[in-house]
């Protein structure tokens, strides 16, 4: 019994672990998302979380900063880049890589995996050299590739699409594990296979190599690391007391050269090993517990009265610090409690009663059209023709890639087929200007472009992932429903089948 | 149980567990590949997934059992001694030695020679890295590399040059690090033969003014950008992306 108790005492979570768990729960407060299989779609998702947390995770309560950065590079609204850039600057300035050490959910996953007792790969010159790889990924996949494709009017989040394991783990597996999302299985193909392969490799590597992804591959860590020297929160070294013994670097599992450099995640593990107590936390002094400093030699030089005054001041400071920390803890607990209540009970719209399926009658819809002579599209007025509905939006790469097939279909069969490309409701998008600038041929052809101002996509069709293609026959019955990209061959084959049936 | 025996048991257990974990990872990857190459436009059906992953349920269970076994071992074996994760950085040691050693003529020549060597190594590494980056830069700047709409193929086509650059960078930095480390060791050997200086200069106080100027500047820029971004609708744009499932980002598109 004693041994069991001592096991739990020795392995009780540290303060840092508790903060990591707190942050993981706060940034994934929409827990009902796992039960319903739907992501949070409320207004609070315009705030970027500081750590790597995919916004397609069913529980995600905020936006991912990396995904938002790549999206802002493509976006025609340049203010987005200013907004996301400002957020990254503020996070970096205030916290630096303290975010990696305390707030990043994916960092927590890697640290927990690293606890599995296998032989571990120790750091070396080679691992130090490998840390520069994350800057290569930042430059090429986060900035250059999205930028290169933005000049070609094509949305491509390079890092998210080809590398990010958090998206696969939290988003894909989180959504696919729910029975309500079985239709998404049809979208899995070579990209998912590649990303699953990468995710498994990274997670297995994290068991043997401490924070494998953070050290070598995470572009967000690369960005935050640049602010480490000037961040308000973190770890500092008193150079006067430091004897350069190197014990701190020896204790550290990251590839630091010195405490507080770009590789330091400010976990604070080095503070306890410093023999001269030269390392301490930096931050608001009222919130920090003071280092225990041996002042016996100094005290010996003081009189009894001075000693008593000094002790009184220390007691007052300690009491003030305790109160401040208690107030902060209470506020944080309130924040987490409030977030859990808000996301799971208050901002909790009922999932739409999705009645559309192959073989059912397509509900009648009326949509505003963009450009062209017609002002509105009414499905019921289209009886007698095959209607192809495609749900898309401008920052969806697969959507923009496949729409030319639909445009071609519309232009080749204007008498028998109506093609309507329904853009999801996104208030900021100036769709007519976007189409005129990027794809003028769509506005001039037979394909109708509609604007989903009444949210029919959500309410009637239950669309939460694009693209979605629905083919309705002359009698208004749905003959084809696909969530995900549709190849040109499949599209033509299904339209032909609808005509023949 | 002696410390040596405990270490041996721990090592054996670690090796077995490592083998099982790597095997489990391989099984997961091979199962996904088998499903994908199983054919069809949509190979990931519930039946295919169920069939493939239930086939590896036994090895996965054994691995999980082995992990749990580690907890049992923890009770049986004495706690291992904590060991450092890296040796001391020679550059830091050298800086400390230089501050405390007397600067004789021989020392200055030797130090100058080693510093010149390290500068050449670093500049050379930088130039060679740039050379290694040329194929990637040429590829990404050529319009032919971005054949629309086959953008997936375009990114995959860029991989060889990117991998070449990354691998070259890793090798160059490692070699540079090894050679610089040896240079530090040589310089330290020379320093060790010199006599200690009596006039150790006072430690230069860390300049905080530069840091504060940088903080204030960055804060000001961030606040201006944030204001412009919010007024210009940047928040709505981020929201519009975040409330729709990014199928590409999670591998579904």
XYZ file of C-alpha atoms in Angstrom:
754
model
C 0.000 0.000 0.000
C 2.825 2.364 0.946
C 4.597 1.611 -2.307
C 1.431 2.317 -4.300
C 0.960 5.610 -2.465
C 4.589 6.548 -2.962
C 4.229 5.663 -6.674
C 1.322 8.084 -7.034
C 3.091 10.713 -4.932
C 6.226 10.437 -7.076
C 4.178 10.570 -10.243
C 1.657 13.245 -9.316
C 1.388 15.764 -12.130
C 3.665 18.774 -11.856
C 2.286 22.326 -12.046
C 3.445 22.492 -15.652
C 1.576 19.311 -16.508
C -1.570 20.661 -14.857
C -1.293 23.876 -16.866
C -0.814 21.842 -20.054
C -3.926 19.794 -19.303
C -5.839 22.960 -18.479
C -4.813 24.577 -21.761
C -5.639 21.456 -23.775
C -9.112 21.419 -22.225
C -9.654 25.162 -22.687
C -8.651 25.098 -26.372
C -10.847 22.034 -26.921
C -13.762 23.070 -24.723
C -16.402 22.070 -27.292
C -16.503 18.550 -25.917
C -19.960 17.889 -27.284
C -18.327 17.914 -30.723
C -17.036 14.399 -30.109
C -20.558 13.222 -29.326
C -22.266 14.976 -32.242
C -19.427 14.659 -34.769
C -19.760 18.341 -35.668
C -17.264 21.136 -35.270
C -17.956 24.334 -33.362
C -19.204 27.032 -35.729
C -19.758 29.892 -33.313
C -18.319 33.416 -33.274
C -15.509 32.672 -30.808
C -13.654 30.786 -33.507
C -12.284 34.048 -34.859
C -9.772 33.989 -31.999
C -6.546 32.078 -32.645
C -5.355 29.715 -29.929
C -1.655 30.104 -29.144
C -0.651 26.457 -29.657
C -1.008 23.970 -32.486
C -4.656 22.909 -32.370
C -6.468 22.088 -35.599
C -9.714 24.034 -36.014
C -11.276 21.037 -37.741
C -11.100 19.102 -34.475
C -14.688 18.546 -33.241
C -13.748 19.961 -29.829
C -11.692 22.952 -31.047
C -12.883 26.193 -29.514
C -10.652 28.539 -31.507
C -8.752 28.857 -34.754
C -5.297 27.442 -35.425
C -2.718 30.226 -35.863
C -0.755 28.334 -38.523
C -3.818 27.469 -40.569
C -5.044 31.042 -40.274
C -1.633 32.355 -41.364
C -1.598 30.206 -44.497
C -5.183 31.100 -45.268
C -4.421 34.797 -44.841
C -1.596 34.552 -47.394
C -4.121 33.360 -49.970
C -6.995 35.560 -48.876
C -7.904 38.517 -51.065
C -8.683 40.382 -47.850
C -5.234 41.654 -46.854
C -6.495 42.691 -43.427
C -6.525 39.020 -42.509
C -2.747 38.876 -42.770
C -2.460 41.926 -40.518
C -4.832 40.387 -37.980
C -3.136 36.977 -37.860
C 0.321 38.573 -37.970
C -0.583 40.808 -35.039
C -1.811 37.837 -33.012
C 1.414 35.933 -33.632
C 3.478 39.007 -32.709
C 1.553 39.456 -29.455
C 1.749 35.777 -28.488
C 5.440 35.701 -29.307
C 6.204 38.940 -27.498
C 4.338 38.029 -24.315
C 5.116 34.333 -24.095
C 7.728 33.253 -26.643
C 8.161 29.503 -26.571
C 6.600 29.342 -23.103
C 3.542 28.531 -25.201
C 5.285 25.384 -26.433
C 6.220 24.331 -22.925
C 2.907 25.061 -21.229
C 0.023 25.669 -23.632
C 0.419 23.532 -26.740
C -1.874 20.464 -26.775
C 0.244 18.633 -29.333
C 3.335 19.224 -27.212
C 1.481 17.619 -24.313
C 0.656 14.562 -26.439
C 4.314 14.157 -27.350
C 5.496 14.506 -23.754
C 3.011 11.898 -22.563
C 4.167 9.504 -25.297
C 7.780 10.131 -24.300
C 6.988 8.832 -20.818
C 6.702 5.307 -22.229
C 9.854 3.657 -20.829
C 11.937 2.856 -23.898
C 15.570 3.758 -24.610
C 15.668 7.394 -25.647
C 17.707 9.136 -28.304
C 19.883 11.716 -26.594
C 20.517 15.070 -28.156
C 23.725 15.616 -30.119
C 25.225 17.861 -32.759
C 23.087 16.068 -35.333
C 19.841 16.791 -33.490
C 21.000 20.371 -33.028
C 21.526 20.615 -36.789
C 18.104 19.074 -37.407
C 16.434 21.861 -35.428
C 17.006 24.171 -38.404
C 14.652 22.002 -40.447
C 11.630 23.713 -38.861
C 12.776 27.033 -40.306
C 12.974 25.386 -43.737
C 9.408 24.124 -43.262
C 8.288 27.562 -42.092
C 9.760 29.269 -45.142
C 8.726 26.743 -47.779
C 5.485 25.185 -46.569
C 3.928 27.946 -44.498
C 4.961 30.946 -46.562
C 6.335 30.216 -50.037
C 4.043 27.431 -51.204
C 0.781 29.191 -50.193
C 2.194 32.423 -51.667
C 3.226 30.779 -54.937
C -0.235 29.288 -55.342
C -1.914 32.524 -54.227
C -0.383 34.203 -57.282
C -2.126 31.504 -59.284
C -5.423 32.204 -57.449
C -5.408 28.807 -55.828
C -5.824 28.254 -52.054
C -3.209 25.790 -50.819
C -2.243 25.594 -47.129
C 1.042 23.806 -47.728
C 1.924 22.859 -44.162
C -1.584 21.911 -43.088
C -2.186 19.842 -46.173
C 1.070 17.922 -46.462
C 2.657 17.797 -43.018
C 0.583 18.769 -39.978
C -0.019 15.707 -37.770
C -2.348 17.602 -35.419
C -4.913 17.901 -38.207
C -4.866 14.171 -38.857
C -4.938 13.205 -35.190
C -7.457 15.720 -33.893
C -9.429 16.573 -37.028
C -9.559 13.474 -39.182
C -9.576 10.807 -36.493
C -11.733 12.976 -34.247
C -14.397 13.340 -36.935
C -14.162 9.859 -38.419
C -14.498 8.207 -35.020
C -18.085 9.433 -34.905
C -20.666 7.234 -36.646
C -22.466 10.331 -37.959
C -19.488 11.091 -40.211
C -19.197 7.740 -41.969
C -19.947 9.503 -45.241
C -16.529 11.181 -44.962
C -14.855 7.822 -45.476
C -15.575 8.257 -49.181
C -13.224 11.256 -49.181
C -10.227 9.306 -47.943
C -7.589 8.676 -50.565
C -3.883 9.227 -51.199
C -3.703 12.417 -49.136
C -5.161 10.773 -46.050
C -2.872 7.759 -46.496
C 0.149 10.062 -46.658
C -0.941 12.088 -43.638
C -1.805 8.994 -41.613
C 1.617 7.583 -42.416
C 3.267 10.823 -41.287
C 1.179 11.046 -38.121
C 2.017 7.481 -37.035
C 5.716 8.083 -37.785
C 5.761 11.310 -35.757
C 3.951 9.751 -32.793
C 6.232 6.696 -32.723
C 9.274 8.960 -33.062
C 8.011 11.068 -30.139
C 8.224 7.971 -27.925
C 11.970 7.724 -28.540
C 12.869 11.354 -29.212
C 11.701 14.038 -26.798
C 9.222 16.364 -28.529
C 10.288 15.122 -31.964
C 7.836 17.332 -33.878
C 8.450 20.429 -31.766
C 12.208 20.264 -32.062
C 12.589 19.507 -35.742
C 9.395 20.268 -37.618
C 7.034 22.737 -35.941
C 6.957 26.073 -37.765
C 4.947 27.641 -34.940
C 7.792 26.872 -32.543
C 10.164 28.388 -35.083
C 8.145 31.623 -35.061
C 7.818 31.813 -31.275
C 11.479 30.926 -30.751
C 12.494 34.151 -32.491
C 10.876 36.083 -29.609
C 12.477 34.108 -26.775
C 15.091 36.734 -25.966
C 12.529 39.490 -25.471
C 9.424 37.662 -24.299
C 7.887 38.857 -21.044
C 7.338 35.374 -19.686
C 9.929 32.636 -19.550
C 13.169 31.727 -17.845
C 16.095 34.075 -17.240
C 19.691 33.555 -16.215
C 21.554 35.889 -13.854
C 24.875 36.124 -15.696
C 26.638 37.409 -12.583
C 25.793 34.247 -10.641
C 26.198 31.895 -13.585
C 29.441 29.901 -13.526
C 28.870 28.327 -16.966
C 28.976 24.882 -15.408
C 26.589 23.642 -18.095
C 24.387 21.579 -15.779
C 21.302 23.381 -17.073
C 22.118 22.491 -20.674
C 22.899 18.944 -19.598
C 19.553 18.575 -17.843
C 17.577 20.073 -20.733
C 16.051 17.660 -23.238
C 15.717 20.313 -25.941
C 18.635 21.277 -28.173
C 19.540 24.442 -26.285
C 22.978 26.009 -26.349
C 22.062 28.255 -23.458
C 18.952 28.638 -21.370
C 16.535 31.001 -23.110
C 17.790 30.605 -26.674
C 15.477 29.876 -29.611
C 15.219 26.163 -28.732
C 14.253 26.708 -25.100
C 10.589 25.945 -24.379
C 10.801 27.537 -20.916
C 9.716 24.367 -19.145
C 11.773 25.380 -16.096
C 13.371 21.952 -15.535
C 16.794 23.636 -15.394
C 15.899 25.886 -12.466
C 16.271 23.137 -9.871
C 19.681 21.918 -11.088
C 21.486 25.245 -11.072
C 23.949 25.119 -8.133
C 24.097 28.922 -7.798
C 20.344 29.505 -8.348
C 21.204 31.760 -11.256
C 18.139 30.584 -13.211
C 14.699 31.846 -12.347
C 11.350 32.555 -13.927
C 10.777 35.897 -15.575
C 7.359 37.449 -15.421
C 5.233 39.550 -13.057
C 7.148 39.255 -9.772
C 3.978 39.240 -7.687
C 2.927 35.990 -9.342
C 6.239 34.197 -9.131
C 7.208 32.096 -6.113
C 10.674 33.334 -5.101
C 13.718 31.101 -5.499
C 14.954 29.837 -2.149
C 18.205 31.685 -1.775
C 20.655 30.933 0.971
C 21.122 34.239 2.751
C 22.822 32.902 5.874
C 26.073 34.683 5.105
C 24.282 37.987 4.449
C 22.076 37.583 7.524
C 25.107 37.125 9.768
C 26.160 40.717 8.975
C 22.796 42.196 10.050
C 21.648 43.285 13.484
C 18.740 41.526 15.195
C 16.392 44.375 14.355
C 17.411 44.384 10.693
C 17.017 40.616 10.549
C 13.487 40.862 11.956
C 12.553 43.615 9.464
C 13.924 41.597 6.575
C 12.006 38.520 7.702
C 8.803 40.625 7.971
C 9.230 42.004 4.451
C 9.808 38.492 3.112
C 6.657 37.228 4.869
C 4.587 40.100 3.444
C 5.904 39.482 -0.074
C 5.229 35.777 0.231
C 1.678 36.447 1.462
C 1.032 38.944 -1.365
C 2.333 36.438 -3.867
C 0.124 33.679 -2.452
C -2.971 35.870 -2.668
C -2.143 36.936 -6.233
C -1.606 33.338 -7.296
C -4.821 32.241 -5.615
C -6.796 34.996 -7.356
C -5.239 34.081 -10.700
C -6.025 30.394 -10.165
C -9.631 31.243 -9.298
C -9.991 33.416 -12.404
C -8.525 30.693 -14.604
C -10.821 28.096 -13.084
C -13.752 30.426 -13.745
C -12.588 30.895 -17.321
C -12.401 27.145 -17.943
C -15.730 26.498 -16.238
C -17.335 29.315 -18.190
C -15.885 28.034 -21.465
C -17.149 24.500 -20.857
C -20.625 25.754 -20.010
C -20.710 28.184 -22.926
C -19.499 25.815 -25.619
C -21.471 22.795 -24.471
C -24.715 24.295 -23.203
C -25.186 27.933 -24.171
C -23.801 28.170 -27.725
C -25.315 24.845 -28.589
C -27.489 24.956 -31.687
C -29.398 21.783 -32.450
C -27.805 19.857 -35.296
C -29.832 20.214 -38.481
C -32.321 17.478 -39.251
C -30.665 16.280 -42.402
C -33.276 14.572 -44.519
C -31.435 14.471 -47.781
C -30.185 11.189 -49.052
C -30.037 9.410 -52.383
C -33.571 8.480 -53.321
C -35.274 11.203 -51.285
C -36.941 14.271 -52.750
C -34.670 17.266 -52.735
C -36.112 20.099 -50.608
C -37.094 23.174 -52.586
C -34.564 25.978 -52.287
C -34.470 29.605 -53.397
C -31.074 31.213 -53.732
C -29.747 34.634 -54.742
C -27.600 34.470 -57.853
C -24.383 36.341 -58.470
C -23.999 38.007 -61.850
C -25.912 37.020 -64.958
C -29.441 37.996 -65.964
C -31.313 35.848 -63.444
C -31.658 37.170 -59.947
C -32.867 34.087 -58.155
C -32.650 30.351 -58.595
C -35.674 28.308 -57.500
C -35.191 24.540 -57.614
C -38.869 23.725 -58.145
C -38.901 25.886 -61.303
C -36.177 23.655 -62.695
C -38.279 20.507 -62.917
C -37.778 18.756 -66.223
C -34.033 19.348 -66.191
C -31.229 17.612 -64.358
C -29.950 19.922 -61.596
C -26.431 19.653 -60.309
C -25.797 21.461 -57.023
C -22.232 21.986 -55.882
C -21.471 23.537 -52.495
C -18.150 25.401 -52.342
C -16.293 28.410 -51.020
C -13.380 30.456 -52.287
C -10.730 29.320 -49.784
C -11.470 25.618 -50.318
C -8.776 24.216 -52.611
C -10.564 21.010 -53.700
C -13.697 23.104 -54.444
C -11.868 25.583 -56.660
C -10.057 22.720 -58.376
C -13.175 20.840 -59.414
C -15.501 23.713 -60.386
C -14.090 23.938 -63.946
C -15.574 20.430 -64.552
C -18.992 21.739 -63.500
C -18.604 24.824 -65.655
C -17.699 22.642 -68.637
C -20.712 20.390 -67.966
C -23.024 23.402 -67.855
C -21.633 24.894 -71.064
C -21.890 21.590 -72.965
C -25.469 20.749 -71.864
C -27.389 23.998 -71.329
C -30.691 22.539 -72.465
C -30.773 19.457 -70.277
C -28.623 20.278 -67.249
C -28.641 23.179 -64.809
C -25.487 23.553 -62.771
C -25.628 25.712 -59.662
C -22.451 26.388 -57.688
C -23.648 27.437 -54.233
C -21.123 29.491 -52.274
C -21.431 29.112 -48.494
C -22.446 32.215 -46.634
C -19.296 34.141 -45.780
C -20.023 37.759 -45.035
C -16.685 39.247 -45.979
C -16.303 37.649 -49.403
C -16.968 39.991 -52.325
C -17.937 37.094 -54.529
C -18.760 39.013 -57.730
C -15.375 40.745 -57.619
C -13.584 37.478 -56.815
C -15.184 35.719 -59.767
C -14.573 38.645 -62.113
C -10.904 38.788 -61.105
C -10.067 35.118 -60.706
C -12.435 33.093 -62.872
C -14.307 35.401 -65.255
C -15.185 32.403 -67.449
C -17.482 31.114 -64.685
C -19.490 34.311 -64.668
C -19.841 34.334 -68.453
C -20.829 30.686 -68.943
C -24.004 28.690 -68.306
C -23.065 27.715 -64.735
C -25.115 29.629 -62.174
C -23.321 30.906 -59.096
C -25.515 31.253 -56.044
C -24.982 32.771 -52.639
C -26.238 30.815 -49.651
C -27.513 33.744 -47.630
C -30.287 31.720 -45.981
C -27.957 28.949 -44.786
C -29.764 26.227 -46.705
C -26.520 24.320 -46.901
C -26.410 23.946 -43.142
C -30.100 23.572 -42.431
C -31.318 21.465 -45.312
C -28.263 19.648 -46.537
C -26.193 19.508 -43.342
C -23.056 20.609 -45.159
C -20.110 21.172 -42.896
C -17.326 20.018 -45.207
C -16.893 21.067 -48.797
C -17.136 20.319 -51.639
C -20.521 18.588 -51.719
C -22.192 17.563 -54.965
C -25.884 16.738 -55.258
C -27.505 15.621 -58.521
C -31.286 15.970 -58.730
C -33.238 14.370 -61.561
C -36.099 15.897 -63.556
C -38.612 14.828 -60.896
C -36.731 16.415 -58.034
C -35.337 13.151 -56.640
C -31.726 13.006 -55.483
C -29.792 10.473 -57.541
C -26.251 11.272 -56.351
C -24.806 12.763 -53.167
C -21.065 13.002 -52.608
C -19.155 14.722 -49.822
C -15.718 15.388 -51.249
C -14.173 15.970 -54.641
C -15.781 14.558 -57.749
C -13.706 13.712 -60.788
C -14.831 14.833 -64.216
C -15.479 11.233 -65.274
C -17.643 10.503 -62.232
C -19.592 13.733 -62.680
C -20.407 13.057 -66.322
C -21.211 9.387 -65.581
C -23.628 10.292 -62.774
C -25.365 12.984 -64.834
C -25.760 10.512 -67.680
C -27.189 7.955 -65.272
C -29.674 10.525 -63.975
C -30.744 11.344 -67.553
C -31.181 7.689 -68.489
C -33.049 6.838 -65.277
C 18.402 -6.776 -6.759
C 21.703 -5.080 -7.619
C 21.900 -1.863 -9.611
C 23.627 -3.648 -12.483
C 20.918 -6.320 -12.706
C 18.193 -3.677 -12.549
C 19.884 -1.770 -15.354
C 20.090 -4.907 -17.476
C 16.435 -5.766 -16.879
C 15.424 -2.197 -17.663
C 17.462 -2.225 -20.869
C 16.027 -5.573 -21.988
C 12.488 -4.424 -21.276
C 13.156 -1.153 -23.115
C 14.462 -3.001 -26.163
C 11.477 -5.350 -26.259
C 9.036 -2.480 -25.831
C 10.817 -0.435 -28.514
C 10.580 -3.360 -30.913
C 6.862 -3.792 -30.193
C 6.149 -0.072 -30.595
C 7.990 0.191 -33.904
C 6.241 -2.976 -35.085
C 2.850 -1.543 -34.092
C 3.604 1.647 -35.978
C 4.638 -0.350 -39.028
C 1.477 -2.444 -38.852
C -0.672 0.673 -38.722
C 1.108 2.183 -41.718
C 1.005 -1.049 -43.718
C -2.706 -1.475 -42.946
C -3.451 2.003 -44.262
C -1.366 1.334 -47.381
C -3.100 -2.010 -47.900
C -6.517 -0.352 -47.692
C -5.480 2.400 -50.083
C -3.932 0.059 -52.617
C -6.883 -2.300 -52.172
C -8.332 -0.387 -55.066
C -11.467 1.526 -55.941
C -12.235 5.206 -56.068
C -13.101 5.181 -52.347
C -10.971 2.412 -50.832
C -11.639 3.388 -47.195
C -14.918 1.591 -46.575
C -16.015 0.606 -43.043
C -15.612 -3.052 -44.028
C -12.076 -2.611 -45.358
C -11.039 -0.597 -42.298
C -12.617 -3.102 -39.929
C -10.963 -6.043 -41.668
C -7.467 -4.554 -41.809
C -7.337 -3.041 -38.358
C -8.918 -5.990 -36.581
C -6.113 -8.105 -38.072
C -3.577 -6.081 -36.099
C -5.605 -5.918 -32.902
C -3.525 -8.669 -31.274
C -0.076 -7.070 -31.704
C -1.499 -3.702 -30.628
C -2.944 -5.333 -27.495
C 0.385 -6.982 -26.735
C 2.134 -3.612 -27.063
C -0.350 -1.951 -24.742
C 0.094 -4.803 -22.290
C 3.855 -4.345 -22.436
C 3.464 -0.637 -21.649
C 1.334 -1.508 -18.625
C 4.002 -4.052 -17.678
C 6.423 -1.158 -17.338
C 4.397 0.119 -14.400
C 4.754 -3.253 -12.676
C 8.495 -3.198 -13.326
C 8.662 0.234 -11.734
C 7.570 -1.324 -8.408
C 9.997 -4.194 -8.668
C 13.151 -2.391 -9.789
C 15.037 0.313 -7.867
C 14.749 3.815 -9.326
C 17.340 4.592 -12.023
C 19.950 7.293 -11.483
C 19.266 10.528 -13.321
C 21.771 11.231 -16.088
C 22.361 14.408 -18.075
C 21.032 14.538 -21.602
C 24.103 16.143 -23.152
C 27.709 16.940 -22.457
C 28.716 20.463 -21.618
C 28.892 22.869 -24.545
C 32.554 23.562 -25.270
C 31.772 27.046 -26.556
C 30.409 28.100 -23.175
C 33.348 26.550 -21.332
C 35.782 28.318 -23.620
C 34.105 31.677 -22.962
C 34.489 31.079 -19.240
C 38.115 30.077 -19.591
C 38.923 33.092 -21.764
C 37.530 35.456 -19.156
C 39.841 34.021 -16.521
C 43.077 33.440 -18.460
C 45.968 35.776 -19.081
C 46.310 36.969 -22.710
C 49.890 36.203 -23.778
C 51.130 36.634 -27.325
C 51.072 32.886 -28.050
C 47.516 32.596 -26.761
C 46.346 35.512 -28.923
C 47.885 33.957 -32.077
C 46.393 30.559 -31.343
C 42.993 32.049 -30.505
C 43.042 34.221 -33.617
C 43.896 31.217 -35.769
C 41.077 29.125 -34.305
C 38.567 31.976 -34.540
C 39.527 32.509 -38.198
C 39.067 28.814 -38.832
C 35.618 28.834 -37.222
C 34.600 31.892 -39.228
C 35.694 30.187 -42.439
C 33.747 27.074 -41.441
C 30.576 29.045 -40.710
C 30.761 31.210 -43.816
C 31.558 28.144 -45.902
C 28.592 26.289 -44.420
C 26.346 29.234 -45.193
C 27.538 29.453 -48.804
C 27.227 25.711 -49.352
C 23.719 25.825 -47.877
C 22.811 28.519 -50.371
C 24.184 26.370 -53.165
C 22.095 23.448 -51.890
C 19.030 25.712 -51.884
C 19.458 26.681 -55.537
C 17.618 23.666 -57.031
C 14.656 24.262 -54.696
C 14.537 27.989 -55.430
C 14.838 27.428 -59.195
C 12.100 24.822 -59.110
C 9.691 26.931 -57.055
C 10.266 30.073 -59.092
C 9.631 28.415 -62.452
C 6.024 28.786 -63.660
C 6.190 25.316 -65.285
C 6.479 23.814 -61.814
C 2.912 24.801 -61.013
C 0.795 22.975 -63.534
C -2.752 23.789 -62.570
C -4.993 21.981 -61.701
C -2.571 19.136 -60.824
C -1.317 21.069 -57.850
C -0.777 17.929 -55.737
C 1.618 16.649 -58.352
C 3.332 20.029 -58.418
C 4.041 19.950 -54.690
C 5.191 16.329 -54.854
C 7.501 17.270 -57.752
C 9.068 19.922 -55.517
C 9.846 17.377 -52.789
C 13.161 16.054 -54.188
C 14.732 19.514 -54.298
C 13.338 20.396 -50.857
C 14.566 17.118 -49.394
C 17.965 17.634 -51.011
C 18.200 21.068 -49.424
C 17.069 19.831 -46.006
C 19.430 16.840 -46.021
C 22.326 18.988 -47.235
C 21.638 21.553 -44.534
C 21.552 18.890 -41.813
C 24.813 17.332 -42.998
C 26.583 20.676 -43.454
C 25.535 21.927 -40.017
C 26.562 18.666 -38.364
C 29.989 18.674 -40.018
C 30.432 22.367 -39.202
C 29.437 21.663 -35.606
C 31.922 18.800 -35.276
C 34.797 20.806 -36.767
C 33.995 23.888 -34.650
C 33.834 21.694 -31.564
C 37.327 20.387 -32.283
C 38.514 23.935 -32.790
C 37.118 24.904 -29.385
C 38.874 21.881 -27.850
C 42.215 22.919 -29.392
C 41.782 26.481 -28.160
C 40.915 25.237 -24.699
C 44.098 23.104 -24.651
C 46.185 26.167 -25.406
C 44.353 28.203 -22.775
C 44.887 25.510 -20.173
C 48.660 26.018 -20.447
C 48.416 29.770 -19.850
C 48.671 31.371 -16.419
C 45.612 32.794 -14.721
C 45.037 36.520 -15.026
C 44.831 38.617 -11.894
C 42.686 41.375 -13.329
C 39.521 39.468 -14.182
C 37.228 42.043 -15.767
C 33.866 42.591 -14.131
C 31.002 40.733 -15.761
C 29.347 42.979 -18.326
C 25.778 43.690 -17.131
C 23.136 42.385 -19.498
C 21.784 45.190 -21.619
C 18.055 45.411 -21.070
C 17.540 48.696 -22.861
C 17.772 47.094 -26.300
C 15.338 44.393 -25.245
C 12.828 46.962 -23.971
C 13.107 49.065 -27.126
C 12.408 45.954 -29.196
C 9.445 45.026 -26.975
C 7.863 48.458 -27.198
C 8.357 48.594 -30.967
C 6.907 45.143 -31.544
C 3.990 45.872 -29.221
C 3.217 49.110 -31.067
C 3.397 47.419 -34.474
C 1.244 44.534 -33.263
C -1.440 46.846 -31.880
C -1.564 48.869 -35.098
C -1.776 45.716 -37.224
C -4.434 44.263 -34.931
C -6.564 47.402 -35.218
C -6.200 47.529 -39.000
C -6.874 43.809 -39.230
C -10.040 43.910 -37.136
C -11.433 46.987 -38.892
C -10.671 45.463 -42.306
C -12.630 42.281 -41.540
C -9.709 40.000 -40.802
C -11.542 38.393 -37.887
C -14.482 37.449 -40.102
C -12.136 35.924 -42.631
C -10.452 33.792 -39.956
C -13.896 32.804 -38.677
C -15.134 31.808 -42.130
C -12.207 29.446 -42.563
C -12.380 28.054 -39.042
C -16.102 27.191 -39.073
C -15.827 25.042 -42.168
C -13.976 21.759 -42.043
C -10.714 22.163 -43.917
C -10.866 18.828 -45.666
C -7.400 19.228 -47.115
C -5.900 20.006 -43.709
C -7.175 16.784 -42.177
C -6.462 14.628 -45.199
C -10.033 14.232 -46.335
C -9.753 16.281 -49.525
